[in-house]
PDB file of C-alpha atoms in Angstrom:
ATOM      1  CA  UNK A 281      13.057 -41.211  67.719  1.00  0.00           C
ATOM      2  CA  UNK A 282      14.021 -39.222  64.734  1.00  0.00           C
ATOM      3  CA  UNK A 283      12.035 -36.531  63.442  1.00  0.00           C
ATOM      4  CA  UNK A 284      10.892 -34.159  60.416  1.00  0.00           C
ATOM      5  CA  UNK A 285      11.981 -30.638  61.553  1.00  0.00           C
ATOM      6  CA  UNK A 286      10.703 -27.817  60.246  1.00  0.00           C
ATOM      7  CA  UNK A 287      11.009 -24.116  61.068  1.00  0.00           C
ATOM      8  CA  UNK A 288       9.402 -21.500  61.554  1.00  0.00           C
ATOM      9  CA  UNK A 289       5.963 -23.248  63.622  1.00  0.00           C
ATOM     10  CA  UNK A 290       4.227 -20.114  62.792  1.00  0.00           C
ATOM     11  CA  UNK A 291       4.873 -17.409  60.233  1.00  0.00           C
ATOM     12  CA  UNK A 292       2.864 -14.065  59.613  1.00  0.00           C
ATOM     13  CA  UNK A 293       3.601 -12.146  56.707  1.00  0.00           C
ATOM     14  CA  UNK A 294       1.968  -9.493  54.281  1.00  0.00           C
ATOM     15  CA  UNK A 295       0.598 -10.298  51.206  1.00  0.00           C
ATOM     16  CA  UNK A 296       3.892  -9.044  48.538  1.00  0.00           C
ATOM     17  CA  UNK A 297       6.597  -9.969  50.761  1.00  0.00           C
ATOM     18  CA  UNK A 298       8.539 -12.879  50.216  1.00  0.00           C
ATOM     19  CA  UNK A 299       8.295 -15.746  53.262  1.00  0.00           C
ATOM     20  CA  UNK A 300      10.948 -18.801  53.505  1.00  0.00           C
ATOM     21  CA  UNK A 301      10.161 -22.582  55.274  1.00  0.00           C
ATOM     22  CA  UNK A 302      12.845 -25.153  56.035  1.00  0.00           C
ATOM     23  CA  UNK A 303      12.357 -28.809  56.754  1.00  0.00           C
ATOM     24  CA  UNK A 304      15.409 -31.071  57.173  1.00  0.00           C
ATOM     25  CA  UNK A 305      14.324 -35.027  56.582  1.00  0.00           C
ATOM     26  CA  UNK A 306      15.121 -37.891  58.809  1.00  0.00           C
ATOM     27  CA  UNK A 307      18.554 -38.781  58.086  1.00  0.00           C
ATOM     28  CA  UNK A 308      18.929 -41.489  55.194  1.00  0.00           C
ATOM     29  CA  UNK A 309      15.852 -40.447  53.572  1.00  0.00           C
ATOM     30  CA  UNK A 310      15.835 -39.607  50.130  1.00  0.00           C
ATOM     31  CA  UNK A 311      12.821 -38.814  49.151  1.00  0.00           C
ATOM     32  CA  UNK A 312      11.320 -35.215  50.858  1.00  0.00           C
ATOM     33  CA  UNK A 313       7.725 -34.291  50.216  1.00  0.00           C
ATOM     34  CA  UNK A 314       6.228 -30.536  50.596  1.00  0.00           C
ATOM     35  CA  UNK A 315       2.567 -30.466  51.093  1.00  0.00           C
ATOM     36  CA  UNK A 316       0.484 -27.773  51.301  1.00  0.00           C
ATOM     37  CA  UNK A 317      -3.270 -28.137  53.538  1.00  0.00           C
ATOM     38  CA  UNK A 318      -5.951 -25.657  53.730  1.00  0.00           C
ATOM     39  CA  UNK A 319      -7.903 -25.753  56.579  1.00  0.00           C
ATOM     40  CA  UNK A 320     -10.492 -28.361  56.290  1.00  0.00           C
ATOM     41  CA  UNK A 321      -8.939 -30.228  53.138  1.00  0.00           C
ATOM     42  CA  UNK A 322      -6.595 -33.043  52.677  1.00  0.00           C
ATOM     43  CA  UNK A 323      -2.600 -32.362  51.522  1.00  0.00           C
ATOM     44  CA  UNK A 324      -2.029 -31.375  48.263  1.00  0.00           C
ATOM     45  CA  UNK A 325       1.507 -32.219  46.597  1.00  0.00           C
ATOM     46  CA  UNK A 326       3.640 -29.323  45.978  1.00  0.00           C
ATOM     47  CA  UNK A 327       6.972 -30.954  44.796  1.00  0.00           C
ATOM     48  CA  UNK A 328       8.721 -34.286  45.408  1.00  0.00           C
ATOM     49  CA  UNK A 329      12.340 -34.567  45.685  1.00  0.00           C
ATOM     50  CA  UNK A 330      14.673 -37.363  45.014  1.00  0.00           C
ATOM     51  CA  UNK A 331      17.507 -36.983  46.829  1.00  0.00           C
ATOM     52  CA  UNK A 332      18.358 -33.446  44.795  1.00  0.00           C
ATOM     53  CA  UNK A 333      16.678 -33.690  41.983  1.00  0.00           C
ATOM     54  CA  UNK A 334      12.967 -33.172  41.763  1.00  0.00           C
ATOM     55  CA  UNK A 335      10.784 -35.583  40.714  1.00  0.00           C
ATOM     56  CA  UNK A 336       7.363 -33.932  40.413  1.00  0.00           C
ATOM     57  CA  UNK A 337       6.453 -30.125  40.922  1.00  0.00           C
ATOM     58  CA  UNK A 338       3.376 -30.033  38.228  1.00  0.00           C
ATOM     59  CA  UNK A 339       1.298 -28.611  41.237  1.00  0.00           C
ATOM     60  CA  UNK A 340       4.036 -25.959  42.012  1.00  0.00           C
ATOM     61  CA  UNK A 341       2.904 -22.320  41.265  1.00  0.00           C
ATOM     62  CA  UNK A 342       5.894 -21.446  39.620  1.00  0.00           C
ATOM     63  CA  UNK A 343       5.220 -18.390  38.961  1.00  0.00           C
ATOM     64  CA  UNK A 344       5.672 -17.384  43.084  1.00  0.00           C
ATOM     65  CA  UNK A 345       7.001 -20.766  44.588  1.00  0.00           C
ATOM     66  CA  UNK A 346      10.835 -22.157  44.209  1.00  0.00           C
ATOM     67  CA  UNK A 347      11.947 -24.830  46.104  1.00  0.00           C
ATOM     68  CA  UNK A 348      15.123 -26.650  46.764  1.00  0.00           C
ATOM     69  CA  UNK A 349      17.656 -29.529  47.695  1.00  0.00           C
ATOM     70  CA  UNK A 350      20.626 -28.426  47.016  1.00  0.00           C
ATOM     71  CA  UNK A 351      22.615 -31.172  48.774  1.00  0.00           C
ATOM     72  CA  UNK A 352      20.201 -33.774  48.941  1.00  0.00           C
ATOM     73  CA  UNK A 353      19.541 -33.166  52.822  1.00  0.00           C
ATOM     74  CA  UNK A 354      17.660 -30.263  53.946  1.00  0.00           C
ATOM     75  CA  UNK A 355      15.228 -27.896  51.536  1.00  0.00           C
ATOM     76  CA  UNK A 356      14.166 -24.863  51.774  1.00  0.00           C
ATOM     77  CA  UNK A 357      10.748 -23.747  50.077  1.00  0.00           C
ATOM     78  CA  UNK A 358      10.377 -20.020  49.088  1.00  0.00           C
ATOM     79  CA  UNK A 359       6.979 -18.053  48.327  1.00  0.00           C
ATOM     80  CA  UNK A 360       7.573 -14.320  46.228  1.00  0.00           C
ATOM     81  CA  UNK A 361       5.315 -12.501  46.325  1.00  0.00           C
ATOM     82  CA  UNK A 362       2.924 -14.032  48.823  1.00  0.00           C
ATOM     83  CA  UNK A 363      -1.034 -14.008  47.976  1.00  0.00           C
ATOM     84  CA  UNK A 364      -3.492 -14.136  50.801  1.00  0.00           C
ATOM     85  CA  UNK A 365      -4.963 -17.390  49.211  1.00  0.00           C
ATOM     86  CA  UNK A 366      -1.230 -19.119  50.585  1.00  0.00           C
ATOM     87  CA  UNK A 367      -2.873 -19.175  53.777  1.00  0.00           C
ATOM     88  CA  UNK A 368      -2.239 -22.541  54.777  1.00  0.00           C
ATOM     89  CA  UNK A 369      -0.367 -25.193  56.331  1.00  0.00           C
ATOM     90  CA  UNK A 370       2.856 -26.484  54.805  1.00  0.00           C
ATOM     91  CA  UNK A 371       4.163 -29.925  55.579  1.00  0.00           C
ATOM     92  CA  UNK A 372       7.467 -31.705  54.688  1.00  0.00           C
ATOM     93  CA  UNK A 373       7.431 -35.470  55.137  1.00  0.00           C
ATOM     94  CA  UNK A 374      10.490 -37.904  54.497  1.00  0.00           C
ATOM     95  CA  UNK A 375      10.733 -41.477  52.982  1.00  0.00           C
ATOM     96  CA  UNK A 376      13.011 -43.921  52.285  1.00  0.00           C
ATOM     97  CA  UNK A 377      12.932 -44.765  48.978  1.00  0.00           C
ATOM     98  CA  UNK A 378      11.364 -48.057  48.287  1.00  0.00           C
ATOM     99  CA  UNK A 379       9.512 -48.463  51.779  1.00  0.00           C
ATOM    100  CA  UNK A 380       6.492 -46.462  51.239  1.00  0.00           C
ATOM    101  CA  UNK A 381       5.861 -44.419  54.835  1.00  0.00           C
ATOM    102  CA  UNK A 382       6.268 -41.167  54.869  1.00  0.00           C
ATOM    103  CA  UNK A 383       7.201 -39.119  57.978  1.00  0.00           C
ATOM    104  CA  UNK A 384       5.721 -35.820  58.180  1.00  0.00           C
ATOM    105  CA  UNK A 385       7.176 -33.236  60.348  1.00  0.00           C
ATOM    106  CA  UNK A 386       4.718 -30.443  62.507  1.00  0.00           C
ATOM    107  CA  UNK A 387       3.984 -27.796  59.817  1.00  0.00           C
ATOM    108  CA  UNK A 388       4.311 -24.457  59.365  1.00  0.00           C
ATOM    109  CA  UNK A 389       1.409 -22.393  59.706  1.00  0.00           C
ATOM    110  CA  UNK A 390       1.536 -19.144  56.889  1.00  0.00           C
ATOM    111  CA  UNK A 391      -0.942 -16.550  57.466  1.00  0.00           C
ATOM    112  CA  UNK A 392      -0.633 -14.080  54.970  1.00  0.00           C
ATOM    113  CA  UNK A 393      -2.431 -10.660  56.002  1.00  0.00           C
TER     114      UNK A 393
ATOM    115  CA  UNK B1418     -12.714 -36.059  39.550  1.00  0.00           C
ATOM    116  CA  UNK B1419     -10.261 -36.264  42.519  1.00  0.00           C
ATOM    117  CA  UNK B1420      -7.670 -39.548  42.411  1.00  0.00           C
ATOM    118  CA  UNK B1421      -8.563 -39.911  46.038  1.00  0.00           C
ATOM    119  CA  UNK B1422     -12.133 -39.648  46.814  1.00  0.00           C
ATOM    120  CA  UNK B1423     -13.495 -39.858  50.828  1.00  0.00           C
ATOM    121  CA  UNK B1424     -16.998 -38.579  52.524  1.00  0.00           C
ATOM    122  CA  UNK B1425     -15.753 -35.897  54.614  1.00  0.00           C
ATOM    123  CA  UNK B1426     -18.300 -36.589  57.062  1.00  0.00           C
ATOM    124  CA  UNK B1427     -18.369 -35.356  59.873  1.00  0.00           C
ATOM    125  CA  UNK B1428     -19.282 -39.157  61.245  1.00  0.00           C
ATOM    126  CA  UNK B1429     -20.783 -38.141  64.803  1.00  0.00           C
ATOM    127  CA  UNK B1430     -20.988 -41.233  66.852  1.00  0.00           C
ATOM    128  CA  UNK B1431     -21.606 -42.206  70.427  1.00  0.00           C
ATOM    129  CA  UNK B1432     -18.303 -44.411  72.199  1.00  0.00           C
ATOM    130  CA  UNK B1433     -18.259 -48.158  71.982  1.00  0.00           C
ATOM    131  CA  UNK B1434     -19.770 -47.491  67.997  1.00  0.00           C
ATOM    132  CA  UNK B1435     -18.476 -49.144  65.326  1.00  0.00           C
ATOM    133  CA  UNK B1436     -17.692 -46.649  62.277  1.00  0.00           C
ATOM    134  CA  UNK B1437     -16.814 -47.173  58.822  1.00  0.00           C
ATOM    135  CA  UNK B1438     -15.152 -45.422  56.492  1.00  0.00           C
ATOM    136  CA  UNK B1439     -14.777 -45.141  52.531  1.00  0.00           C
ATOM    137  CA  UNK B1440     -11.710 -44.156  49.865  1.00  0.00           C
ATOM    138  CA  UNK B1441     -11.810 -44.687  45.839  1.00  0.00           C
ATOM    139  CA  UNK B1442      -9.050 -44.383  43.525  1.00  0.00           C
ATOM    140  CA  UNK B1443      -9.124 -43.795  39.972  1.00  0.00           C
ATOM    141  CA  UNK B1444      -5.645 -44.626  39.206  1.00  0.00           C
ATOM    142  CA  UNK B1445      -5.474 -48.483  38.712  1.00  0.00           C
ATOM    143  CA  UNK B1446      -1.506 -48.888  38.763  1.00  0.00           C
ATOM    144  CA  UNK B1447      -1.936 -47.422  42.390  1.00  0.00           C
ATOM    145  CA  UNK B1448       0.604 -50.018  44.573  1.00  0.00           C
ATOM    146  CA  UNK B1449      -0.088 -49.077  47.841  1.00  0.00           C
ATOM    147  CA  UNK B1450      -2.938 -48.059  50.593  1.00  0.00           C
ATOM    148  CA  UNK B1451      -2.509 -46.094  54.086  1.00  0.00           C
ATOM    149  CA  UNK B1452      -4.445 -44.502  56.438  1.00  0.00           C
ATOM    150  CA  UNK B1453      -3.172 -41.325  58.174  1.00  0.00           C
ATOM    151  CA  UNK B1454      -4.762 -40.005  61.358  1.00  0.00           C
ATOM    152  CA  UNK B1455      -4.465 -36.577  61.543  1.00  0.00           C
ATOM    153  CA  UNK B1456      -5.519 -34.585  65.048  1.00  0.00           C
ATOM    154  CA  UNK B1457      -6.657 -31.219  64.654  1.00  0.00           C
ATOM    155  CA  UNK B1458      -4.008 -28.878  63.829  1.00  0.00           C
ATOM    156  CA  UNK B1459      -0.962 -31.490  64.039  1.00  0.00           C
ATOM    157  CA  UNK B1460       0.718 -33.420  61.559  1.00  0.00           C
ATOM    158  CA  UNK B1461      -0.229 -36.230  59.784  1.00  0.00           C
ATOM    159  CA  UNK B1462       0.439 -39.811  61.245  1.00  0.00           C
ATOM    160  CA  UNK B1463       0.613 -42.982  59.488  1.00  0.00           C
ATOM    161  CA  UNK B1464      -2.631 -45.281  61.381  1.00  0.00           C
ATOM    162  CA  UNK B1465      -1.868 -48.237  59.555  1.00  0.00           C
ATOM    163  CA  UNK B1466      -0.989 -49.746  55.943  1.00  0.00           C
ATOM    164  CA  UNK B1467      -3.491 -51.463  53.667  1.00  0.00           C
ATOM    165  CA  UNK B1468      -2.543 -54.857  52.122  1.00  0.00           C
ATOM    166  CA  UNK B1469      -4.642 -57.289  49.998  1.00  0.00           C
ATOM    167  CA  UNK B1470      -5.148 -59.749  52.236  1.00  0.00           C
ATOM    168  CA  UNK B1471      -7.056 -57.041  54.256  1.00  0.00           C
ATOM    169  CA  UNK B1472      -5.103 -56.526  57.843  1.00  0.00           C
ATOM    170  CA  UNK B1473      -6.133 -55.704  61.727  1.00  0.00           C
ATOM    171  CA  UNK B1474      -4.599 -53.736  64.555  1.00  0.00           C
ATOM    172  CA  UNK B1475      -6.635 -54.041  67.899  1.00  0.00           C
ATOM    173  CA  UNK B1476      -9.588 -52.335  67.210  1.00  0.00           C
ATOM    174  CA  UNK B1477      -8.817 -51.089  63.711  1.00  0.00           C
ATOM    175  CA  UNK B1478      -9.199 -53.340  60.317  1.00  0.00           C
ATOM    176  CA  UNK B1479      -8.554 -52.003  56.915  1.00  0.00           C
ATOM    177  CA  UNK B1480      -9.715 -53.833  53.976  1.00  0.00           C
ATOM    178  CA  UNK B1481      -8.476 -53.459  49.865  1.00  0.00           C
ATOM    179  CA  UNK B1482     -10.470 -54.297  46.632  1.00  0.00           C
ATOM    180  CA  UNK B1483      -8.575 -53.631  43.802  1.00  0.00           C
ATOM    181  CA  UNK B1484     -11.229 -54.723  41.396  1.00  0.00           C
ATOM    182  CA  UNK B1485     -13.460 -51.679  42.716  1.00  0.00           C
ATOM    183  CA  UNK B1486     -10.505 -49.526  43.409  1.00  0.00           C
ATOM    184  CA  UNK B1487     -11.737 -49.209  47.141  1.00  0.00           C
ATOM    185  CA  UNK B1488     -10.273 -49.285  50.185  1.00  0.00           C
ATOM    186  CA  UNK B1489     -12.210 -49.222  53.681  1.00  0.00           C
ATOM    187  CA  UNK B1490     -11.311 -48.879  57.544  1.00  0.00           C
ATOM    188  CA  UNK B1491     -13.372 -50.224  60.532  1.00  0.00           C
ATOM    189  CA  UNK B1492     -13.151 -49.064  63.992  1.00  0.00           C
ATOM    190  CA  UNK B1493     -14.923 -50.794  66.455  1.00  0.00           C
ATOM    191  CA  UNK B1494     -15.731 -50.019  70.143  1.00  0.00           C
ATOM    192  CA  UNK B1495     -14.996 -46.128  69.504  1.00  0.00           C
ATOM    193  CA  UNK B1496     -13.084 -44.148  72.047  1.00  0.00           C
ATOM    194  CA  UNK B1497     -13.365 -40.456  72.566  1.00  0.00           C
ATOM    195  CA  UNK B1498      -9.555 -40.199  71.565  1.00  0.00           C
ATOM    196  CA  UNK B1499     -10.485 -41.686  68.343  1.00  0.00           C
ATOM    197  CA  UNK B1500     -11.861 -38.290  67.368  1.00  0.00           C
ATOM    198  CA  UNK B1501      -9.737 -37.171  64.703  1.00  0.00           C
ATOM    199  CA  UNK B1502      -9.749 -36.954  60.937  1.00  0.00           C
ATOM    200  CA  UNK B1503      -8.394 -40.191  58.753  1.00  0.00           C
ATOM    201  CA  UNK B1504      -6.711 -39.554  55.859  1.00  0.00           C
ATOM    202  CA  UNK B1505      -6.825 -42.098  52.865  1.00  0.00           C
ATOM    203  CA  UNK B1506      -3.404 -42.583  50.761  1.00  0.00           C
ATOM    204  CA  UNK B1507      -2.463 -43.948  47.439  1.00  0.00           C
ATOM    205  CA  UNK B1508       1.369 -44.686  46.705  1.00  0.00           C
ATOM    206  CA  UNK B1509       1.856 -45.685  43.427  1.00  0.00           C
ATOM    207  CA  UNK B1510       5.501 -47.300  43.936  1.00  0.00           C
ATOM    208  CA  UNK B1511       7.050 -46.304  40.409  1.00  0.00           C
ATOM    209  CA  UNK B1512       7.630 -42.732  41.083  1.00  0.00           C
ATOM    210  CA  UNK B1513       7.091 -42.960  44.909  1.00  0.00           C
ATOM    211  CA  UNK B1514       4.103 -40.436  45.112  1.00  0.00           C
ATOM    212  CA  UNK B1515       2.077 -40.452  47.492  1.00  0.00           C
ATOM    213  CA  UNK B1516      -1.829 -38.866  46.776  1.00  0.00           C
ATOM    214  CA  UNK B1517      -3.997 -38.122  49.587  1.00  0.00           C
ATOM    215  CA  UNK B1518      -7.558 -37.909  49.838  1.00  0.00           C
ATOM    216  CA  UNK B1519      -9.679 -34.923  51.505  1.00  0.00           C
ATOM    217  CA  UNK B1520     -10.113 -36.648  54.530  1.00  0.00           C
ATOM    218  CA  UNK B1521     -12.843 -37.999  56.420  1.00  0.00           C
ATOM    219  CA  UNK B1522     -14.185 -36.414  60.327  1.00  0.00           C
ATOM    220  CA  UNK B1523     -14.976 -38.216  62.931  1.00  0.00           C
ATOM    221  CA  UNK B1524     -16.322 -36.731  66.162  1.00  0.00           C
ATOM    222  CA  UNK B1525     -17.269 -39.802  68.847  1.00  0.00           C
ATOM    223  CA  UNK B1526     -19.545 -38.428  71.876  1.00  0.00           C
ATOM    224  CA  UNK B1527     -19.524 -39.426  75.096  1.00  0.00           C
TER     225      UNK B1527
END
């Protein structure tokens, strides 16, 4: 069955440093989602991406996060400097655009110390 | 006010209960409904879609009123596995976003 992957699972890092997460979508699916959860909340929208263009990042910190797709496939979503409130879960999910489910791959845990 | 709106709970109920939970919208043009399950510490998984007509899978049913902006999910004869926390999703197709609400616990006892 094909699968969200994302890397790292788990990711330490102090609060000024910069910290990198990956997801790569199920093939075919244009549409990539990166989520952010705090423990005991529901997923809040970071930025949206159709294939590489991005379609809404209103709730992106842009002042500290980036994020990108440069080929349409895979994206890669940065944090500089890291604050201690980024503590949290980040989630990519997939969709095809048009059908409506979304695919969410295992996370990556950020504790920032 | 939050575009997706559920109790968290926790709902703390004893197996073979029936439990039912809530989700509002604010956003009218919203197109589509879902329920995630999400198990603690894992990923979000799609439980089932929402349609009009209301819809049933085994023991779960999820009903839609659009007039009210509501959307509801039934689960009868709970199971301990059941324990988990359901997550209530708007897609509003133009756009393909998907909103989530904040989630709502449920903890069923033995």
């Amino acid at each position: 069955e094909a699968e969200v992957a994302q890397s790292p699972r788990y990711k330490i890092t102090e609060k000024s440093q910069a910290v990198a997460f990956w997801c790569d979508p199920i093939s075919g699916h244009a549409t990539l989602y990166w989520y952010r959860q705090i423990l005991g909340q529901g997923p809040e929208l970071l930025v949206q991406f159709q294939d590489e263009s991005v379609v809404d990042d209103s709730q992106l910190p842009k002042d500290r996060f980036s994020a990108e797709r440069l080929k349409g496939v895979d994206s890669t979503l940065k944090i500089q400097p890291a604050e201690l409130g980024d503590s949290a879960m980040y989630l990519c999910a997939s969709s095809l655009w048009g059908a409506l489910e979304a695919f969410f791959g295992q996370g990556t845990r950020l504790t920032v110390v | 006010r939050k575009e997706v709106e559920q109790d968290p709970g926790p709902f703390n109920v004893p197996e073979g209960a029936t439990v039912a939970f809530n989700c509002t919208y604010s956003n009218s043009a919203s197109q589509s409904f879902f329920w995630y399950r999400q198990d603690c510490r894992k990923e979000p998984k799609l439980l089932m879609s929402v349609y009009s007509s209301g819809n049933e899978d085994g023991r779960f049913t999820a009903q839609l009123n659009r007039a009210s902006q509501y959307i509801s999910l039934l689960i009868r004869d709970s199971k301990l596995s059941d324990s988990a926390t359901y997550l209530c999703v708007v897609n509003m197709i133009e756009g393909n976003m998907l909103t989530f609400g904040g989630g709502t616990r449920l903890m069923v006892k033995p």
